[in-house]
Coordinates of C-alpha atoms in Angstrom, one line a residue:
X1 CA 100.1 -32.0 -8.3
X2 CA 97.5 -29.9 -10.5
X3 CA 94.4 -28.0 -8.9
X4 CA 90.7 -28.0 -11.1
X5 CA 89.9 -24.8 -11.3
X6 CA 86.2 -24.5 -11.5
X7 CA 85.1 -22.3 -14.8
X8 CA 82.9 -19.4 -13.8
X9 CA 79.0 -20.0 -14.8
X10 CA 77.8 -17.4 -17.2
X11 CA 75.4 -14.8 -16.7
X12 CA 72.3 -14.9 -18.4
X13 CA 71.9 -12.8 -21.2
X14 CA 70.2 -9.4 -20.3
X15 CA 68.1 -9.7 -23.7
X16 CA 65.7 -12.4 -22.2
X17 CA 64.6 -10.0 -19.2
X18 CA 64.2 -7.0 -21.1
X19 CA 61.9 -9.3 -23.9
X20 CA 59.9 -9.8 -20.7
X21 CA 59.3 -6.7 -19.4
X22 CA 58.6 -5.0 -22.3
X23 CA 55.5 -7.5 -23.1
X24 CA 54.2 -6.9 -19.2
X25 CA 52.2 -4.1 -17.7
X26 CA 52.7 -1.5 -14.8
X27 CA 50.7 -4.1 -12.5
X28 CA 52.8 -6.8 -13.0
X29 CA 55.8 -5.1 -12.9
X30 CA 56.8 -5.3 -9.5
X31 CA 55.6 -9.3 -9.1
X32 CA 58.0 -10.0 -12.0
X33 CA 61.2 -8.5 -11.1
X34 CA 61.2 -9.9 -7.6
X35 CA 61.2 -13.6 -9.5
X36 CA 63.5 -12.4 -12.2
X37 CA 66.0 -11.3 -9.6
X38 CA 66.1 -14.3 -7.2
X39 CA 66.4 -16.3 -10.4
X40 CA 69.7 -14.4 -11.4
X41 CA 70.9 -14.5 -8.2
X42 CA 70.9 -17.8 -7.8
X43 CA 72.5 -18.3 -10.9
X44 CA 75.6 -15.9 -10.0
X45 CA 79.1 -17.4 -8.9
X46 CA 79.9 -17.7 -5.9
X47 CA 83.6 -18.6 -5.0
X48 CA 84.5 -21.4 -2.8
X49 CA 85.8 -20.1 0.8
X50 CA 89.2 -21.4 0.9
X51 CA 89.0 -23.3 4.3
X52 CA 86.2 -25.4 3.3
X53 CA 86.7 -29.4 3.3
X54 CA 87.4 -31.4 0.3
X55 CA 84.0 -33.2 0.5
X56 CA 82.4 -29.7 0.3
X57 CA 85.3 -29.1 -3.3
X58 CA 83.8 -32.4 -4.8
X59 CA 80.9 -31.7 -4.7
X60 CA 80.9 -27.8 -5.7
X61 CA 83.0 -28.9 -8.9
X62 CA 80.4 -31.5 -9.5
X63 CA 77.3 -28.6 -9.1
X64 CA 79.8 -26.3 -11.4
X65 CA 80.3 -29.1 -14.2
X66 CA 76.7 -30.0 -14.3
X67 CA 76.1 -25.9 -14.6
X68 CA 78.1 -25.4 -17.3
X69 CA 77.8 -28.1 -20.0
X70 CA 73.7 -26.6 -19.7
X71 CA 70.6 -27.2 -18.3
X72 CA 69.3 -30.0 -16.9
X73 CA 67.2 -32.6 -18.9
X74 CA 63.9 -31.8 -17.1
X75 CA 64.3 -28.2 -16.1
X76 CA 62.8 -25.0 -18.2
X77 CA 63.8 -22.3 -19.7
X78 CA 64.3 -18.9 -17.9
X79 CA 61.5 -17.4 -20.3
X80 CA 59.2 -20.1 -19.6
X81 CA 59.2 -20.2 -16.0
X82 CA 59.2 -16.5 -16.0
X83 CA 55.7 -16.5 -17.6
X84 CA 54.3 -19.3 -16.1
X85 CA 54.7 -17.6 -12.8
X86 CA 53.8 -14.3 -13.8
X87 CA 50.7 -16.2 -14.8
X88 CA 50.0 -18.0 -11.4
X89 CA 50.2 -15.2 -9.6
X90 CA 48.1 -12.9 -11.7
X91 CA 45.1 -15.1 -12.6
X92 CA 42.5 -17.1 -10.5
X93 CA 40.8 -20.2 -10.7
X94 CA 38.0 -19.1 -8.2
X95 CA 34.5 -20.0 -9.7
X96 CA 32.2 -17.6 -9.5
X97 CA 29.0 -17.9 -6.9
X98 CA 25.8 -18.2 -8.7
X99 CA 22.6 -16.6 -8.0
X100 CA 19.4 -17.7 -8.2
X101 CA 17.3 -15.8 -10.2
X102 CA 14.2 -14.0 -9.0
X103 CA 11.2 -12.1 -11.0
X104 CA 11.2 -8.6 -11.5
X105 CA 9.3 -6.1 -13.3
X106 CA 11.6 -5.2 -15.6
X107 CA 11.8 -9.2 -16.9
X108 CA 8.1 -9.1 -17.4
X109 CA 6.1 -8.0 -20.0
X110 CA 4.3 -5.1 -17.7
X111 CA 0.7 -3.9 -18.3
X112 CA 0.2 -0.3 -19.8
X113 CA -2.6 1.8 -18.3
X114 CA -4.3 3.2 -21.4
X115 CA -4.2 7.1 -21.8
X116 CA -7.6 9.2 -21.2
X117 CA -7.9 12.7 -21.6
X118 CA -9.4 14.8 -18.8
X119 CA -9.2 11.6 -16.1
X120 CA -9.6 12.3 -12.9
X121 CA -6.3 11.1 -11.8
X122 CA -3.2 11.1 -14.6
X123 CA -2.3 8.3 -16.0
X124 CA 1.9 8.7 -14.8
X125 CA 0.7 8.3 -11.7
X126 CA -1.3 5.3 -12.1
X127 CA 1.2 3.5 -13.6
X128 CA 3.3 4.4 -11.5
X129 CA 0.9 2.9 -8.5
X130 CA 0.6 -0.1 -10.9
X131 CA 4.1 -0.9 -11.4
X132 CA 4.4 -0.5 -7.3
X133 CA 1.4 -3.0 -6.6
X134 CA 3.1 -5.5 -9.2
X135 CA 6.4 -5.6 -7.4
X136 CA 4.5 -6.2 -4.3
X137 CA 2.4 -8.5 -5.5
X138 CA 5.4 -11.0 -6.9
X139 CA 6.7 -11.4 -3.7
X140 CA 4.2 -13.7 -2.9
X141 CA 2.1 -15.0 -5.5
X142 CA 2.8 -18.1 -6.6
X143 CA 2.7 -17.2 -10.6
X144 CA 3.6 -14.1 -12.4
X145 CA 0.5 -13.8 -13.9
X146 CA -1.4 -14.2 -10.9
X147 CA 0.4 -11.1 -9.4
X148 CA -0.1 -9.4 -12.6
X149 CA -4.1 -9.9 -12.1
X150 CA -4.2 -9.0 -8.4
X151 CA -2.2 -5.5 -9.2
X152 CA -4.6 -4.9 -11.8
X153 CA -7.3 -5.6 -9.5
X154 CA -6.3 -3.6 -6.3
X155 CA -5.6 -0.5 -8.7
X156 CA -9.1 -0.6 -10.3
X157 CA -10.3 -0.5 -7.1
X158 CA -8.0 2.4 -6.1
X159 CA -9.2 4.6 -9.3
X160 CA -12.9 3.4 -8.9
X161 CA -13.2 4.8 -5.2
X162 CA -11.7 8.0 -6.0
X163 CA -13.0 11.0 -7.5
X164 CA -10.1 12.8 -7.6
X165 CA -6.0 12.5 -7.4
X166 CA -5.7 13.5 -4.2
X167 CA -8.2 10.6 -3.2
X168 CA -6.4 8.5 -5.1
X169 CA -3.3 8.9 -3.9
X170 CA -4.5 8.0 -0.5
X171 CA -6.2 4.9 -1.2
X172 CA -3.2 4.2 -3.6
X173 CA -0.8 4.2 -0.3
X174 CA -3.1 2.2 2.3
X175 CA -3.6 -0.1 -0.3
X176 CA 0.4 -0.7 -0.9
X177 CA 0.8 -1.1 2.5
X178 CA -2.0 -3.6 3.0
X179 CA 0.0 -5.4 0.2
X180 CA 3.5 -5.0 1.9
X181 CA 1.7 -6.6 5.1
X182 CA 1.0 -10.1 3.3
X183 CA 4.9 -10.4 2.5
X184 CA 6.1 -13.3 4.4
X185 CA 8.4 -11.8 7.1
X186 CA 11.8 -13.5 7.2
X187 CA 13.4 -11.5 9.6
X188 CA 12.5 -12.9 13.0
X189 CA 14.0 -16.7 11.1
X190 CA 17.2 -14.7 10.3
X191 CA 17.6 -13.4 13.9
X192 CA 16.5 -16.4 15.7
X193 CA 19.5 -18.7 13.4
X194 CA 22.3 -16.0 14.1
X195 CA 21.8 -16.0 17.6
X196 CA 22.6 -12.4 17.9
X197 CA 21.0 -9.9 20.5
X198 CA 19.8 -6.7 19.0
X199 CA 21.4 -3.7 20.2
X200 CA 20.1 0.1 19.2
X201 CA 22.1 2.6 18.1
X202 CA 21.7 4.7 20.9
X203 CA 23.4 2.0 23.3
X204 CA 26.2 1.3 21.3
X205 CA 26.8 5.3 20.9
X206 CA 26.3 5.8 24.7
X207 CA 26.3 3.1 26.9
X208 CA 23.8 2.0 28.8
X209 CA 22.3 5.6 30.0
X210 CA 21.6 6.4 26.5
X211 CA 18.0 5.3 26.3
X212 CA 17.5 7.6 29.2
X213 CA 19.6 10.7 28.4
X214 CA 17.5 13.2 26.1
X215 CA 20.4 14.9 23.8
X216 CA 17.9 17.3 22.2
X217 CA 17.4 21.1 23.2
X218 CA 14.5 21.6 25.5
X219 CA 12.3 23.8 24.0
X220 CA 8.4 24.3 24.6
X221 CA 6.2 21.8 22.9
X222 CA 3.5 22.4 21.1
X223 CA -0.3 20.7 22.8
X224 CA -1.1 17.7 22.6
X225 CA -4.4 16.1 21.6
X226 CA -4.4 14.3 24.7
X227 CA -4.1 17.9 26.6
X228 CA -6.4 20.0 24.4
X229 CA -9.4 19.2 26.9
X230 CA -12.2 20.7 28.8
X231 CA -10.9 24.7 30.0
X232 CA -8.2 24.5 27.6
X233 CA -9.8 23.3 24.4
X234 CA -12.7 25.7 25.0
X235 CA -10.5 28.8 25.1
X236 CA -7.9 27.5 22.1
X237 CA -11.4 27.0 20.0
X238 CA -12.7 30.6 20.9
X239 CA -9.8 32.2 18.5
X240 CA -12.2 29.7 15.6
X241 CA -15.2 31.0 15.9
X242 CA -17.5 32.8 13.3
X243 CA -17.6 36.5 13.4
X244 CA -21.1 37.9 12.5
X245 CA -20.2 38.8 9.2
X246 CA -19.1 35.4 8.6
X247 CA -22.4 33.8 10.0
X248 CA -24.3 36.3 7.1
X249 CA -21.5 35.3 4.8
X250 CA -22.3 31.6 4.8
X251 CA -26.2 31.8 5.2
X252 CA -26.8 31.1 9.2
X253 CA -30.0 31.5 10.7
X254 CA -30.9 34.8 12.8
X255 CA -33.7 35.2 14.5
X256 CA -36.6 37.4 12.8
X257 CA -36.8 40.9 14.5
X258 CA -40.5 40.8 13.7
X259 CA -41.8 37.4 13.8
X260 CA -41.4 35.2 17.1
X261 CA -40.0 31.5 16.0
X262 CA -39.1 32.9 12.6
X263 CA -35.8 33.0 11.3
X264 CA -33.6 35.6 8.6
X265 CA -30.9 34.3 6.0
X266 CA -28.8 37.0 4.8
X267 CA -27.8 35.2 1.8
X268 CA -31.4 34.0 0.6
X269 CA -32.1 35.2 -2.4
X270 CA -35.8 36.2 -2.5
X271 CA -37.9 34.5 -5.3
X272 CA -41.6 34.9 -5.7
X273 CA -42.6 32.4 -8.2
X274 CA -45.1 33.6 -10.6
X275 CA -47.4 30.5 -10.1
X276 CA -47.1 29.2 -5.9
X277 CA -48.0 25.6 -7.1
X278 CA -44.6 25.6 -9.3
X279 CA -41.6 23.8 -8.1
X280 CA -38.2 24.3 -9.4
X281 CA -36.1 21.0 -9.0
X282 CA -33.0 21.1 -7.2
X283 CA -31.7 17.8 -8.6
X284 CA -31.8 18.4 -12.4
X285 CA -33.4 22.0 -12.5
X286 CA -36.6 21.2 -13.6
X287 CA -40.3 23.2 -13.4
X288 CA -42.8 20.5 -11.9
X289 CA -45.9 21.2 -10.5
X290 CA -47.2 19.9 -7.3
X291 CA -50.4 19.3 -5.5
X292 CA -51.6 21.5 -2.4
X293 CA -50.2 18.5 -0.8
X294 CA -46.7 18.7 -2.2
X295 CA -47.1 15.9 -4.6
X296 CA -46.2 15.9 -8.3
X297 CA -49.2 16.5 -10.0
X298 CA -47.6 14.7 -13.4
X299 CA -45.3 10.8 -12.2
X300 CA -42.0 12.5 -13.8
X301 CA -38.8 11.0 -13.9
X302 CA -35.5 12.8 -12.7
X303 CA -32.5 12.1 -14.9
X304 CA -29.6 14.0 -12.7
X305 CA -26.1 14.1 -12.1
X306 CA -25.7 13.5 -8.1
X307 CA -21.8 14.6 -9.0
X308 CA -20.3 17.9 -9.0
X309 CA -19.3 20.2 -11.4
X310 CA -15.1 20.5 -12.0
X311 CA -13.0 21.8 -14.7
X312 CA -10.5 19.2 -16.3
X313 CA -8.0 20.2 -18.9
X314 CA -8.2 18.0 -22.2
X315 CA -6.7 18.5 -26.0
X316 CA -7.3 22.2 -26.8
X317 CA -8.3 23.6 -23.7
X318 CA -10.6 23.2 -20.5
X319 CA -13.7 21.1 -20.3
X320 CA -15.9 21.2 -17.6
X321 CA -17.7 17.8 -16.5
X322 CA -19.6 16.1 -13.6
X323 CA -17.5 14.2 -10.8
X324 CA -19.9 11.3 -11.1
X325 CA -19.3 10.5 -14.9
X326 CA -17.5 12.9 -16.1
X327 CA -20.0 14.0 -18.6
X328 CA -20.1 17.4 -20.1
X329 CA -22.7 20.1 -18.6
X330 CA -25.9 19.7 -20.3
X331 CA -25.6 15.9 -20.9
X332 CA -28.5 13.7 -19.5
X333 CA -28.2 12.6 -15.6
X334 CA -26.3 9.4 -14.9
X335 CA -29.0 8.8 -12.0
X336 CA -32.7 7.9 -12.0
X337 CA -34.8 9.2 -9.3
X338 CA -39.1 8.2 -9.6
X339 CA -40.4 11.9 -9.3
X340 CA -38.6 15.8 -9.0
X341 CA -38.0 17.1 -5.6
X342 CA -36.7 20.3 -4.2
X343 CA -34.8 21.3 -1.0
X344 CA -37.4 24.0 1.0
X345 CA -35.6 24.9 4.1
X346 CA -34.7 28.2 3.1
X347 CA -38.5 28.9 1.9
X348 CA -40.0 27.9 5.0
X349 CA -38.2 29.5 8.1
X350 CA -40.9 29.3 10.6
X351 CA -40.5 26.9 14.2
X352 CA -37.3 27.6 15.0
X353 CA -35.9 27.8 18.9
X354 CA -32.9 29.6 19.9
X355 CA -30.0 28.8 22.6
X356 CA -30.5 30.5 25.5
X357 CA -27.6 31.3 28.6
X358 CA -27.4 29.3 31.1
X359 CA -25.6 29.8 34.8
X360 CA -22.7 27.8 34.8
X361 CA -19.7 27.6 38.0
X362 CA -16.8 29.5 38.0
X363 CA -14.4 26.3 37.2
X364 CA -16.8 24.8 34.5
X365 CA -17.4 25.6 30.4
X366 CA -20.5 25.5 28.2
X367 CA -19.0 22.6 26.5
X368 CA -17.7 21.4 23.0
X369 CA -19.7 19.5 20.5
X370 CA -19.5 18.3 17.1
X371 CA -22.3 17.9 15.3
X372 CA -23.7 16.3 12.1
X373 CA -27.4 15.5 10.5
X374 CA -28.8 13.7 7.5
X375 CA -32.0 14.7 5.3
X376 CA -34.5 12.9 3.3
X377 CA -36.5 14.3 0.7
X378 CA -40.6 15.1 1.7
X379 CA -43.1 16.4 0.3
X380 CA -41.8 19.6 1.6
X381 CA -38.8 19.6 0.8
X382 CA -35.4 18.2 2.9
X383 CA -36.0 17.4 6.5
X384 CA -34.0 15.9 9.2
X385 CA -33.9 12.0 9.8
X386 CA -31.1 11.6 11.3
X387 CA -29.2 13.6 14.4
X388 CA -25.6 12.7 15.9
X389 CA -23.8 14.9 18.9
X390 CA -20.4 14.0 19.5
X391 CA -18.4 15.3 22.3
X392 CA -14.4 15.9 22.4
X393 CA -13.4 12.2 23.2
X394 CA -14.8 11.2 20.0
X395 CA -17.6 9.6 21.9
X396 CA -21.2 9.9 20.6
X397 CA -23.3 12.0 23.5
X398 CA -26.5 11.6 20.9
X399 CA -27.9 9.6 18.1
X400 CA -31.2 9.3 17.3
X401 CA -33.9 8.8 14.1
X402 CA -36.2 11.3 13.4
X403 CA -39.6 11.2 12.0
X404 CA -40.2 13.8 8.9
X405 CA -43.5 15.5 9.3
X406 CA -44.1 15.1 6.2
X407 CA -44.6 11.9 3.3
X408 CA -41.0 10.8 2.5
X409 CA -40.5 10.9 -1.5
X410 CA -36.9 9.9 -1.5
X411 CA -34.8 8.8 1.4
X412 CA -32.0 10.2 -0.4
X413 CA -29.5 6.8 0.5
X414 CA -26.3 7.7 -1.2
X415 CA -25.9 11.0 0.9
X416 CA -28.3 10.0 4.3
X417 CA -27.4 6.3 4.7
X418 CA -31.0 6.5 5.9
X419 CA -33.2 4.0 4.6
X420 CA -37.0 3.1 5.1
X421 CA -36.9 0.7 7.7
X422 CA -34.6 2.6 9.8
X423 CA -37.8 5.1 9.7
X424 CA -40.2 2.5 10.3
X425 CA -40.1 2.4 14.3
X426 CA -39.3 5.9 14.9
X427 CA -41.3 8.1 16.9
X428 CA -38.9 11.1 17.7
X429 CA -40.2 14.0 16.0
X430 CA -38.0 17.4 15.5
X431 CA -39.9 18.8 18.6
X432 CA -38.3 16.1 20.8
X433 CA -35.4 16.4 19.1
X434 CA -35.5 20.4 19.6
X435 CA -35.8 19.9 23.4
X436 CA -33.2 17.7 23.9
X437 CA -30.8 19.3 22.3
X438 CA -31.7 22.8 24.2
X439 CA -31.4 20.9 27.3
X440 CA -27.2 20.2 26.0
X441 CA -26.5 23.6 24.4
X442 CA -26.7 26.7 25.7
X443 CA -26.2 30.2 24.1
X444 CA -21.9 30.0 24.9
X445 CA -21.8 25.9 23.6
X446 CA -19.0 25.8 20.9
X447 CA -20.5 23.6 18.0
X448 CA -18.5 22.2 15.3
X449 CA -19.7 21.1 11.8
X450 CA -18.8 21.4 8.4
X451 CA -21.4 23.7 6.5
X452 CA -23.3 23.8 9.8
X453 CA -25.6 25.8 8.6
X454 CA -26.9 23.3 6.9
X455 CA -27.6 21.3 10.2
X456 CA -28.7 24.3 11.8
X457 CA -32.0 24.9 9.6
X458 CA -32.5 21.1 9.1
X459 CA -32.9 21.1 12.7
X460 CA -34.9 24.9 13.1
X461 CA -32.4 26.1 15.4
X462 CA -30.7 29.5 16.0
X463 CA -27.1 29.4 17.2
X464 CA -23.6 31.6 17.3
X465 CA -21.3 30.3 18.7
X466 CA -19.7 27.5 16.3
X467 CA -16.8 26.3 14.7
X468 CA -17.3 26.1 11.0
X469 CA -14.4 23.5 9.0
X470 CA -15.3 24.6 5.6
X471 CA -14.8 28.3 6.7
X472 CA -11.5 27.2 8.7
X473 CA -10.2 25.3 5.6
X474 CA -11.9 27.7 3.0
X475 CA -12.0 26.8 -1.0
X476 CA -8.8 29.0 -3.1
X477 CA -11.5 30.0 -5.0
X478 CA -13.7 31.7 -2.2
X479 CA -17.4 31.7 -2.0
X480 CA -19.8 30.0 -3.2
X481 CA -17.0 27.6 -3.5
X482 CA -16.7 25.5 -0.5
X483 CA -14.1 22.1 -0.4
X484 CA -16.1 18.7 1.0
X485 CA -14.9 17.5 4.2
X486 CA -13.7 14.1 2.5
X487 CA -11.2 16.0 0.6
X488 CA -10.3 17.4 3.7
X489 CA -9.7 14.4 5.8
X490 CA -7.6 13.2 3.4
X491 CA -5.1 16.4 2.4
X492 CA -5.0 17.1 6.2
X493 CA -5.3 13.7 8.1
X494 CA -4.8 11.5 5.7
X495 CA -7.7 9.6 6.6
X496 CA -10.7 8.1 4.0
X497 CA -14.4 8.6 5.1
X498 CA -17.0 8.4 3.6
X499 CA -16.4 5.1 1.9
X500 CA -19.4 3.1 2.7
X501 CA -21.5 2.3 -0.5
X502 CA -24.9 2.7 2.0
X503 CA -24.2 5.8 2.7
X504 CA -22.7 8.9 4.6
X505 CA -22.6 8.1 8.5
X506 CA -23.5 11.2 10.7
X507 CA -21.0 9.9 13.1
X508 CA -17.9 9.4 11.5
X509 CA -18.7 12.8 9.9
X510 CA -19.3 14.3 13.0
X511 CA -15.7 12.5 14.5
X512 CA -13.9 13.9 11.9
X513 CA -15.0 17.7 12.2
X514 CA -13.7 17.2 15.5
X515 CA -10.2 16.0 14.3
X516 CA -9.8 18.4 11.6
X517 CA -10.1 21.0 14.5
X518 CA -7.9 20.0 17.0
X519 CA -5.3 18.9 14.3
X520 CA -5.7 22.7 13.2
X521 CA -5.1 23.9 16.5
X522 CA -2.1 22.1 16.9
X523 CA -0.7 22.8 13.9
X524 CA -1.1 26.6 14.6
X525 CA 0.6 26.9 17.8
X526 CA 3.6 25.5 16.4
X527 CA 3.5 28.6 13.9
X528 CA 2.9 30.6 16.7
X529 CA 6.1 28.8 18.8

């Protein structure tokens, strides 16, 4: 009786697995020898146990016969599955998501802001401003060139209401955010479809006493608008107010040691014209004589820049040119005016009334006012037309008309915002005006203005006790050099005024002398903290 002896299966050769290795990366490396070696494993021999059934012999001779006369006729070489399941697990099929595609600024063709030498705001930064606006704008326009126009638009309306950078830059802000407002607002859709409550940081951090709980040192605050009021203002703005020296410095009335109702200006410079019925204009600095009336004898136009004068750098050097136009000194006036005028209050310093003390209670103050007037040109010269008191609640106490004693010549519009018929009812003369506001003030009365001296001999009266914005926010380049309270408003506050094509309001100029004081105070007693 003869046993088969089943013949031992034979080892792949070692060759194939190096060839494959050597044609693989690092990254791969570990993936393929796991499948390499369960492959050769179950390729080795394994010997039959010697207590199993003759069933289990059959049909282990059978598996060893069919192993070693080869492969099967529809199975692969080791090479070949090797690879093919090297590459299964080492490449996807996932197709990649698209995206829709949106415009953008750098996929149009963008405008270019031409260059201009000496331009009162640099042409960086208005392209800059452009380039921002255009973004805006594409987010919902319904064409690319329609936001393309719009930008353009809101820009040239930026650069056209500025007369400097600093203005511009202002405008250039409020005007992006106006834009950013008209974006359609997806987020409530977005919260309202996810279902999802909106927790702050502080909660999740804390727990639910963390809205209440302050983790922040305590330390003094600084006063708030809200409690710079009554007592407490009034001693805060005594620290602001002019010295003596400083009322000379900045040409404030004093009253005449010599002449009852007259008044002194330390800063006036005394000129005795050589002919009394020659006028010097104060527009466009031209002789013109005038009637004993005041008229112009000769009907002379006024060509005059309303503008002021400001250095700008340009190719070689410095130029200096008008705000309005930016015209060199000594070119004609961009403004037309029908005759010459001049401004007279400082010639003329009879009529005025001084502040007087007053009794007051021991808990009470002499009160804080801002205040603000507008001229027209007479046939004397300015003269008031316009009066506005403003307490510190913002709130106007006093606003009245006034009737010039003498002929109006030019309402002077752009500057006033007084026009003819807003003169035509008006019966308050300065005398009236004079009374009332003596009946307000008294000699202690903190008044606030910006170049209030100004006000002061517009209105013929003699007071000390004020608060002075272009002294307390004084010009780098001192005196006569003063900065104008829109510039101002918008370094400090970031506020525009002054905007209105009729005109300066007397108001909002007053309002904002107000705010530029107590922002000032503020500001200084957290230097002082």
């Amino acid at each position: 009786m003869s046993f088969h002896t089943p013949s031992p299966v034979p080892r792949p050769p070692l060759r194939c697995e190096m060839r494959v290795l050597l044609t693989l990366n690092d990254r791969s490396f570990l993936v393929l020898r796991s499948s390499v070696m369960g492959l050769l494993s179950s390729c080795t021999h394994v010997p039959c146990p010697p207590s199993a059934p003759t069933g289990a012999k059959r049909a282990l001779s059978a598996s060893s016969s069919q192993a070693s006369h080869g492969p099967e006729p529809g199975s692969q070489p080791l090479k070949t599955r090797t690879l093919s399941g090297m590459a299964s697990k080492t490449t996807t099929t996932v197709t990649p998501k698209r995206i829709a595609h949106s415009p953008s600024l750098q996929s149009l063709k963008k405008p270019v802001i031409p260059k201009e030498f000496g331009g009162k705001v640099p042409t960086v930064v208005r392209q800059r401003y452009l380039n921002l606006f255009i973004e805006e704008c594409l987010k919902f326009c319904s064409s690319n060139q329609e936001a393309i126009e719009k930008a353009l638009n809101e820009e040239k309306v930026a650069y056209d209401r500025s007369p400097s950078k600093n203005i511009y830059l202002n405008v250039a802000v409020n005007t992006l955010k106006k834009l950013r407002g008209l974006v359609p607002n997806t987020v409530p859709n977005l919260s309202k479809a996810s279902g999802r409550r909106v927790v702050s940081h502080e909660v999740v951090l804390g727990g639910k006493l963390a809205a209440k709980t302050s983790f922040s040192l305590s330390r003094p605050s600084s006063p708030r608008v809200e409690e710079l009021k009554g007592t407490a203002l009034y001693s805060r703005l005594r620290e602001y107010l002019l010295t003596q020296e400083q009322l000379k410095e900045n040409g404030y009335p004093f009253p005449h040691p010599e002449r009852p109702g007259g008044a002194i200006i330390f800063t006036a410079e005394e000129k005795k014209p050589k002919d009394p019925s020659c006028r010097i204009c104060c527009r466009c600095g031209t002789e013109y004589l005038v009637s004993s009336s005041g008229r112009c004898v000769r009907s002379e136009e006024c060509y005059y820049h309303w503008g002021r004068l400001r250095r700008n750098r340009v190719a070689g050097g410095w130029e200096t040119q008008y705000m309005c136009c930016s015209a060199a000194v000594g070119s004609v006036g961009c403004q037309v005016a029908k005759q010459h005028v001049q401004d007279g209050r400082k010639e003329n310093l009879e009529g005025f009334v001084r502040t007087f003390q007053k009794e007051l209670p021991e808990d009470a103050h002499a009160g804080v006012f801002a205040l603000d007037c507008e001229m027209s040109y007479t046939t004397y010269g300015l003269e008031l037309t316009r009066v506005t008191v403003v307490d510190t609640d913002m709130q106007v106490v006093y606003d009245t008309f006034v009737k010039p004693d003498n002929e109006v010549v030019d309402y002077n519009t752009r500057f006033s915002g007084v026009t003819e018929a807003d003169l035509v009812d008006t019966s308050i003369t300065l005398r009236d005006v004079q009374a009332v506001l003596l009946s307000m003030f008294s000699a202690d009365t903190i008044l606030i203005g910006h170049s209030l001296e100004s006000d002061l001999l517009a209105l013929k009266v003699i007071h000390g006790t004020v608060v002075d914005t272009s002294v307390l926010f004084p010009h780098r380049l001192g005196l006569p050099y003063k900065r104008s309270l829109r510039n101002l408003m918008a370094d400090y506050l970031r506020q525009i005024i002054q905007d209105n094509v009729d005109g300066h309001s007397s108001s909002e100029d007053a309002s904002a002398c107000m705010h530029l004081v107590i922002w000032k105070i503020r500001e200084d007693a957290k230097t002082k903290r």
